[in-house]
Amino acid sequence: MAKPISRHVPLIIGNWKTTPATREEAVKFVKGLDRKITTGKYKLPRRAYYLAAPDIFIPHLKAATKNGYIGSQNVSGTSLGQTTGQTIPSQLLSGGADFTLIGHSEVRATGETADARAHKVALSLQAKLMTVLCLGEHERDKGGKYLQELEDDVKHALSLVKRDLFEYLVIAYEPVWAIGAKTPATPQECFEVVIALRRALATLGGIDYAKKVHILYGGSVLPENAKSFLEEGGVDGLLIGRASQDVQDFYTIISSCH
Ligand code: PGA
């Protein structure tokens, strides 16, 4: 189980989505990445990355990597018992997952409601599974209403969670318009959202807590722009889709951010 460590250590998470095609490719990928991390010219922490993988690969990836944390891309909000085709947070944890994403916009697009997401977050945190809550606006209005909406969204998503479980939480800001797109948000666009999200977190858990939470940026992160989000965008890490599906690109991002 992984609790997010101090904000001084950047949290770099790859989101593999429905790649790669086979277990063999997945294992080869992490072995290749670990080799670069241990033999490359940069001094990196022993555990330098997180990968949200297809659930079925999680135990195999855990056995194959020494340098990464492996997690899931979604959880079910149902409880132990008679629901077909779902995996609940405590089962993921027991099966070896170090963390999970919840509320990714591609999951929301399949019909996950804000209430369902809040329920998943509560169950996942109750299981003490590190939970990366994803949120982001579909589009921006000139008057800045989206900032208030994001604050309301984070409060709603955490409305069922007990305060003492907040330490397992990470927030990923992913503007929907930047995911899978050609251009990311600018670090400045990211910065104002980070302030709004910390304000919302301070209302929920106090200022000291709000200062400790990792807030990540995701949406068209590439090797050439990754560092700018940490340096100028005020975030503590990244959630990376396409560029985490290539060993060299992901390694370049990991090493540039550490
Ligand atoms: P992208 O995806 O980096 O390919 O834009 C980000 C995500 O879906 O988390």
mmCIF file of C-alpha atoms and ligand atoms in Angstrom:
data_model
loop_
_atom_site.group_PDB
_atom_site.id
_atom_site.type_symbol
_atom_site.label_atom_id
_atom_site.label_comp_id
_atom_site.label_asym_id
_atom_site.label_seq_id
_atom_site.Cartn_x
_atom_site.Cartn_y
_atom_site.Cartn_z
ATOM 1 C CA MET A 1 0.000 0.000 0.000
ATOM 2 C CA ALA A 2 1.307 3.442 -0.849
ATOM 3 C CA LYS A 3 0.397 6.588 0.966
ATOM 4 C CA PRO A 4 1.436 9.680 -0.927
ATOM 5 C CA ILE A 5 4.765 10.805 0.456
ATOM 6 C CA SER A 6 5.846 14.383 1.027
ATOM 7 C CA ARG A 7 5.033 16.980 -1.614
ATOM 8 C CA HIS A 8 8.789 17.399 -2.087
ATOM 9 C CA VAL A 9 8.781 14.137 -4.013
ATOM 10 C CA PRO A 10 6.959 14.586 -7.330
ATOM 11 C CA LEU A 11 4.266 12.049 -8.011
ATOM 12 C CA ILE A 12 4.493 10.901 -11.609
ATOM 13 C CA ILE A 13 1.617 8.645 -12.624
ATOM 14 C CA GLY A 14 1.189 6.938 -15.980
ATOM 15 C CA ASN A 15 -2.331 6.055 -17.100
ATOM 16 C CA TRP A 16 -2.067 3.137 -19.458
ATOM 17 C CA LYS A 17 -5.785 3.017 -20.277
ATOM 18 C CA THR A 18 -6.430 -0.094 -22.424
ATOM 19 C CA THR A 19 -2.768 -0.613 -23.330
ATOM 20 C CA PRO A 20 -0.659 -2.645 -23.775
ATOM 21 C CA ALA A 21 -2.244 -5.580 -25.560
ATOM 22 C CA THR A 22 -0.612 -8.366 -23.561
ATOM 23 C CA ARG A 23 0.802 -9.196 -20.136
ATOM 24 C CA GLU A 24 4.189 -9.922 -21.743
ATOM 25 C CA GLU A 25 4.379 -6.419 -23.202
ATOM 26 C CA ALA A 26 3.355 -4.889 -19.895
ATOM 27 C CA VAL A 27 6.035 -6.771 -17.970
ATOM 28 C CA LYS A 28 8.681 -6.001 -20.605
ATOM 29 C CA PHE A 29 7.792 -2.318 -20.349
ATOM 30 C CA VAL A 30 8.302 -2.035 -16.577
ATOM 31 C CA LYS A 31 11.478 -4.094 -16.685
ATOM 32 C CA GLY A 32 12.854 -1.801 -19.391
ATOM 33 C CA LEU A 33 11.805 1.287 -17.445
ATOM 34 C CA ASP A 34 13.315 -0.014 -14.203
ATOM 35 C CA ARG A 35 16.581 -0.694 -16.027
ATOM 36 C CA LYS A 36 16.718 2.908 -17.242
ATOM 37 C CA ILE A 37 15.929 4.175 -13.747
ATOM 38 C CA THR A 38 18.645 2.148 -12.060
ATOM 39 C CA THR A 39 21.364 2.522 -14.688
ATOM 40 C CA GLY A 40 20.567 5.944 -16.189
ATOM 41 C CA LYS A 41 22.660 9.034 -15.484
ATOM 42 C CA TYR A 42 20.061 10.649 -13.181
ATOM 43 C CA LYS A 43 19.869 9.853 -9.505
ATOM 44 C CA LEU A 44 16.219 8.999 -8.951
ATOM 45 C CA PRO A 45 14.355 7.770 -5.869
ATOM 46 C CA ARG A 46 14.121 3.996 -5.688
ATOM 47 C CA ARG A 47 10.374 4.159 -6.326
ATOM 48 C CA ALA A 48 10.222 6.788 -9.029
ATOM 49 C CA TYR A 49 6.893 6.255 -10.773
ATOM 50 C CA TYR A 50 3.295 5.091 -10.518
ATOM 51 C CA LEU A 51 1.436 3.211 -13.236
ATOM 52 C CA ALA A 52 -2.342 2.844 -13.464
ATOM 53 C CA ALA A 53 -2.609 -0.400 -15.434
ATOM 54 C CA PRO A 54 -5.390 -2.748 -16.541
ATOM 55 C CA ASP A 55 -6.435 -4.634 -13.362
ATOM 56 C CA ILE A 56 -5.597 -8.058 -14.733
ATOM 57 C CA PHE A 57 -1.920 -7.062 -15.131
ATOM 58 C CA ILE A 58 -1.485 -5.609 -11.631
ATOM 59 C CA PRO A 59 -0.071 -8.690 -9.809
ATOM 60 C CA HIS A 60 2.282 -9.431 -12.716
ATOM 61 C CA LEU A 61 3.558 -5.864 -12.836
ATOM 62 C CA LYS A 62 4.002 -5.804 -9.066
ATOM 63 C CA ALA A 63 6.138 -8.914 -9.301
ATOM 64 C CA ALA A 64 8.161 -7.438 -12.178
ATOM 65 C CA THR A 65 8.973 -3.953 -10.854
ATOM 66 C CA LYS A 66 11.211 -2.718 -8.056
ATOM 67 C CA ASN A 67 10.984 0.928 -9.008
ATOM 68 C CA GLY A 68 7.297 1.573 -9.573
ATOM 69 C CA TYR A 69 3.990 1.535 -7.740
ATOM 70 C CA ILE A 70 1.186 -0.200 -9.616
ATOM 71 C CA GLY A 71 -2.465 0.712 -9.408
ATOM 72 C CA SER A 72 -5.877 0.539 -10.976
ATOM 73 C CA GLN A 73 -7.746 2.985 -13.221
ATOM 74 C CA ASN A 74 -11.139 2.684 -11.561
ATOM 75 C CA VAL A 75 -12.954 0.904 -8.750
ATOM 76 C CA SER A 76 -16.470 -0.241 -8.217
ATOM 77 C CA GLY A 77 -18.646 1.535 -5.687
ATOM 78 C CA THR A 78 -20.565 -1.631 -4.828
ATOM 79 C CA SER A 79 -19.981 -3.678 -1.702
ATOM 80 C CA LEU A 80 -18.758 -7.196 -1.072
ATOM 81 C CA GLY A 81 -21.409 -9.599 -2.315
ATOM 82 C CA GLN A 82 -23.660 -10.233 -5.247
ATOM 83 C CA THR A 83 -22.650 -7.818 -8.024
ATOM 84 C CA THR A 84 -21.273 -9.293 -11.228
ATOM 85 C CA GLY A 85 -18.276 -7.957 -13.089
ATOM 86 C CA GLN A 86 -16.974 -5.415 -10.574
ATOM 87 C CA THR A 87 -13.865 -5.095 -8.422
ATOM 88 C CA ILE A 88 -14.131 -3.245 -5.124
ATOM 89 C CA PRO A 89 -11.309 -1.237 -3.499
ATOM 90 C CA SER A 90 -10.534 -3.760 -0.728
ATOM 91 C CA GLN A 91 -10.142 -6.492 -3.382
ATOM 92 C CA LEU A 92 -7.788 -4.325 -5.410
ATOM 93 C CA LEU A 93 -5.719 -3.694 -2.328
ATOM 94 C CA SER A 94 -5.666 -7.366 -1.467
ATOM 95 C CA GLY A 95 -4.682 -8.187 -5.065
ATOM 96 C CA GLY A 96 -1.647 -5.910 -4.780
ATOM 97 C CA ALA A 97 -2.777 -2.504 -6.034
ATOM 98 C CA ASP A 98 -0.881 0.388 -4.476
ATOM 99 C CA PHE A 99 -3.396 3.017 -5.541
ATOM 100 C CA THR A 100 -6.327 3.738 -7.809
ATOM 101 C CA LEU A 101 -7.593 6.507 -10.041
ATOM 102 C CA ILE A 102 -11.223 7.504 -9.549
ATOM 103 C CA GLY A 103 -13.367 9.780 -11.688
ATOM 104 C CA HIS A 104 -11.218 9.914 -14.810
ATOM 105 C CA SER A 105 -13.133 11.861 -17.461
ATOM 106 C CA GLU A 106 -13.209 8.805 -19.738
ATOM 107 C CA VAL A 107 -14.973 6.909 -16.934
ATOM 108 C CA ARG A 108 -17.295 9.842 -16.263
ATOM 109 C CA ALA A 109 -18.152 9.839 -19.977
ATOM 110 C CA THR A 110 -19.489 6.290 -19.654
ATOM 111 C CA GLY A 111 -22.098 7.494 -17.160
ATOM 112 C CA GLU A 112 -20.359 7.740 -13.777
ATOM 113 C CA THR A 113 -22.338 10.373 -11.872
ATOM 114 C CA ALA A 114 -20.915 12.778 -9.306
ATOM 115 C CA ASP A 115 -22.752 10.841 -6.570
ATOM 116 C CA ALA A 116 -21.348 7.520 -7.758
ATOM 117 C CA ARG A 117 -17.878 9.008 -7.801
ATOM 118 C CA ALA A 118 -18.268 10.343 -4.251
ATOM 119 C CA HIS A 119 -19.323 6.880 -3.144
ATOM 120 C CA LYS A 120 -16.312 5.238 -4.819
ATOM 121 C CA VAL A 121 -13.946 7.754 -3.238
ATOM 122 C CA ALA A 122 -15.409 7.061 0.201
ATOM 123 C CA LEU A 123 -15.072 3.266 -0.179
ATOM 124 C CA SER A 124 -11.578 3.501 -1.574
ATOM 125 C CA LEU A 125 -10.354 5.745 1.230
ATOM 126 C CA GLN A 126 -12.083 3.581 3.837
ATOM 127 C CA ALA A 127 -10.068 0.657 2.448
ATOM 128 C CA LYS A 128 -6.949 2.866 2.877
ATOM 129 C CA LEU A 129 -6.168 2.579 -0.791
ATOM 130 C CA MET A 130 -4.313 5.631 -2.062
ATOM 131 C CA THR A 131 -6.934 7.387 -4.175
ATOM 132 C CA VAL A 132 -6.254 9.760 -7.036
ATOM 133 C CA LEU A 133 -9.421 11.753 -7.522
ATOM 134 C CA CYS A 134 -9.571 13.141 -11.068
ATOM 135 C CA LEU A 135 -11.557 16.223 -11.899
ATOM 136 C CA GLY A 136 -11.561 19.000 -14.464
ATOM 137 C CA GLU A 137 -13.838 21.286 -16.400
ATOM 138 C CA HIS A 138 -15.205 20.470 -19.862
ATOM 139 C CA GLU A 139 -14.665 24.022 -21.016
ATOM 140 C CA ARG A 140 -13.729 27.378 -19.599
ATOM 141 C CA ASP A 141 -15.993 30.390 -19.452
ATOM 142 C CA LYS A 142 -14.461 33.865 -19.566
ATOM 143 C CA GLY A 143 -15.993 34.884 -16.225
ATOM 144 C CA GLY A 144 -14.115 32.114 -14.395
ATOM 145 C CA LYS A 145 -17.236 30.250 -13.224
ATOM 146 C CA TYR A 146 -15.430 26.962 -13.814
ATOM 147 C CA LEU A 147 -13.174 27.711 -10.834
ATOM 148 C CA GLN A 148 -16.125 27.798 -8.458
ATOM 149 C CA GLU A 149 -17.522 24.678 -10.136
ATOM 150 C CA LEU A 150 -14.251 22.840 -9.565
ATOM 151 C CA GLU A 151 -14.239 23.864 -5.912
ATOM 152 C CA ASP A 152 -17.813 22.619 -5.548
ATOM 153 C CA ASP A 153 -16.895 19.431 -7.365
ATOM 154 C CA VAL A 154 -14.024 18.579 -5.020
ATOM 155 C CA LYS A 155 -16.240 19.260 -2.001
ATOM 156 C CA HIS A 156 -18.968 17.005 -3.393
ATOM 157 C CA ALA A 157 -16.517 14.223 -4.272
ATOM 158 C CA LEU A 158 -15.232 14.227 -0.672
ATOM 159 C CA SER A 159 -18.572 14.748 1.023
ATOM 160 C CA LEU A 160 -18.801 11.143 2.288
ATOM 161 C CA VAL A 161 -15.219 10.880 3.520
ATOM 162 C CA LYS A 162 -14.077 11.063 7.122
ATOM 163 C CA ARG A 163 -11.432 13.693 7.695
ATOM 164 C CA ASP A 164 -8.865 11.229 9.104
ATOM 165 C CA LEU A 165 -8.749 9.370 5.772
ATOM 166 C CA PHE A 166 -7.777 12.425 3.764
ATOM 167 C CA GLU A 167 -4.101 11.477 4.068
ATOM 168 C CA TYR A 168 -4.634 8.784 1.409
ATOM 169 C CA LEU A 169 -5.978 11.262 -1.101
ATOM 170 C CA VAL A 170 -4.335 12.825 -4.163
ATOM 171 C CA ILE A 171 -6.107 15.222 -6.529
ATOM 172 C CA ALA A 172 -5.495 15.184 -10.287
ATOM 173 C CA TYR A 173 -6.630 18.237 -12.174
ATOM 174 C CA GLU A 174 -7.333 17.153 -15.744
ATOM 175 C CA PRO A 175 -9.191 19.688 -17.887
ATOM 176 C CA VAL A 176 -11.276 17.519 -20.191
ATOM 177 C CA TRP A 177 -10.421 19.702 -23.189
ATOM 178 C CA ALA A 178 -6.711 18.924 -22.734
ATOM 179 C CA ILE A 179 -6.971 15.117 -22.439
ATOM 180 C CA GLY A 180 -5.919 13.275 -25.574
ATOM 181 C CA ALA A 181 -5.640 16.674 -27.261
ATOM 182 C CA LYS A 182 -2.897 18.393 -29.246
ATOM 183 C CA THR A 183 -2.250 21.127 -26.698
ATOM 184 C CA PRO A 184 -2.199 21.011 -22.908
ATOM 185 C CA ALA A 185 -3.346 23.726 -20.517
ATOM 186 C CA THR A 186 -0.627 26.293 -19.915
ATOM 187 C CA PRO A 187 1.152 26.174 -16.550
ATOM 188 C CA GLN A 188 -0.503 29.552 -15.748
ATOM 189 C CA GLU A 189 -3.964 28.103 -16.449
ATOM 190 C CA CYS A 190 -3.061 25.248 -14.179
ATOM 191 C CA PHE A 191 -1.797 27.515 -11.391
ATOM 192 C CA GLU A 192 -5.101 29.318 -10.818
ATOM 193 C CA VAL A 193 -6.919 26.004 -10.547
ATOM 194 C CA VAL A 194 -4.412 24.679 -8.013
ATOM 195 C CA ILE A 195 -5.138 27.713 -5.830
ATOM 196 C CA ALA A 196 -8.899 27.146 -6.111
ATOM 197 C CA LEU A 197 -8.544 23.455 -5.275
ATOM 198 C CA ARG A 198 -6.369 24.149 -2.240
ATOM 199 C CA ARG A 199 -8.963 26.664 -1.084
ATOM 200 C CA ALA A 200 -11.640 23.965 -1.298
ATOM 201 C CA LEU A 201 -9.410 21.478 0.534
ATOM 202 C CA ALA A 202 -8.735 24.029 3.267
ATOM 203 C CA THR A 203 -12.475 24.410 3.822
ATOM 204 C CA LEU A 204 -12.799 20.652 4.185
ATOM 205 C CA GLY A 205 -9.715 19.756 6.190
ATOM 206 C CA GLY A 206 -8.011 22.955 7.366
ATOM 207 C CA ILE A 207 -5.111 24.919 5.929
ATOM 208 C CA ASP A 208 -2.358 22.624 7.181
ATOM 209 C CA TYR A 209 -4.003 19.683 5.488
ATOM 210 C CA ALA A 210 -4.627 21.610 2.260
ATOM 211 C CA LYS A 211 -0.932 22.462 2.073
ATOM 212 C CA LYS A 212 0.067 18.799 2.272
ATOM 213 C CA VAL A 213 -2.104 17.311 -0.483
ATOM 214 C CA HIS A 214 -0.480 16.443 -3.789
ATOM 215 C CA ILE A 215 -2.262 18.128 -6.676
ATOM 216 C CA LEU A 216 -1.335 16.778 -10.100
ATOM 217 C CA TYR A 217 -1.883 18.051 -13.603
ATOM 218 C CA GLY A 218 -2.931 15.809 -16.502
ATOM 219 C CA GLY A 219 -3.776 16.400 -20.156
ATOM 220 C CA SER A 220 -1.336 16.198 -23.070
ATOM 221 C CA VAL A 221 1.771 16.075 -20.890
ATOM 222 C CA LEU A 222 4.849 15.398 -23.010
ATOM 223 C CA PRO A 223 8.579 15.040 -22.313
ATOM 224 C CA GLU A 224 9.093 18.618 -23.525
ATOM 225 C CA ASN A 225 6.445 20.299 -21.357
ATOM 226 C CA ALA A 226 6.334 18.067 -18.241
ATOM 227 C CA LYS A 227 8.727 20.043 -16.057
ATOM 228 C CA SER A 228 7.005 23.389 -16.726
ATOM 229 C CA PHE A 229 3.886 22.253 -14.855
ATOM 230 C CA LEU A 230 5.905 21.536 -11.752
ATOM 231 C CA GLU A 231 8.019 24.666 -12.048
ATOM 232 C CA GLU A 232 5.377 27.185 -13.097
ATOM 233 C CA GLY A 233 2.023 25.434 -12.746
ATOM 234 C CA GLY A 234 2.210 24.900 -8.982
ATOM 235 C CA VAL A 235 1.536 21.160 -9.168
ATOM 236 C CA ASP A 236 3.277 18.340 -7.315
ATOM 237 C CA GLY A 237 3.120 15.751 -10.033
ATOM 238 C CA LEU A 238 1.574 14.643 -13.293
ATOM 239 C CA LEU A 239 -0.970 12.197 -14.654
ATOM 240 C CA ILE A 240 0.162 11.118 -18.075
ATOM 241 C CA GLY A 241 -1.722 9.173 -20.725
ATOM 242 C CA ARG A 242 -0.126 8.716 -24.130
ATOM 243 C CA ALA A 243 3.418 9.633 -23.108
ATOM 244 C CA SER A 244 3.381 6.959 -20.377
ATOM 245 C CA GLN A 245 2.827 4.285 -23.004
ATOM 246 C CA ASP A 246 6.329 4.697 -24.409
ATOM 247 C CA VAL A 247 9.292 3.663 -22.226
ATOM 248 C CA GLN A 248 11.655 6.389 -23.386
ATOM 249 C CA ASP A 249 9.078 9.204 -23.163
ATOM 250 C CA PHE A 250 7.930 8.122 -19.725
ATOM 251 C CA TYR A 251 11.500 7.786 -18.492
ATOM 252 C CA THR A 252 12.350 11.264 -19.824
ATOM 253 C CA ILE A 253 9.361 12.723 -17.963
ATOM 254 C CA ILE A 254 10.205 10.892 -14.738
ATOM 255 C CA SER A 255 13.827 11.995 -14.795
ATOM 256 C CA SER A 256 13.093 15.598 -15.807
ATOM 257 C CA CYS A 257 10.578 15.966 -12.955
ATOM 258 C CA HIS A 258 12.833 14.552 -10.247
HETATM 259 P P1 PGA B 1 -3.064 12.305 -22.299
HETATM 260 O O1 PGA B 1 -4.086 11.603 -21.287
HETATM 261 O O2 PGA B 1 -1.785 12.544 -21.528
HETATM 262 O O3 PGA B 1 -2.912 11.343 -23.420
HETATM 263 O O4 PGA B 1 -3.702 13.599 -22.720
HETATM 264 C C1 PGA B 1 -4.182 12.021 -19.958
HETATM 265 C C2 PGA B 1 -5.163 11.164 -19.203
HETATM 266 O O5 PGA B 1 -6.117 10.657 -19.812
HETATM 267 O O6 PGA B 1 -5.018 10.957 -17.988
#
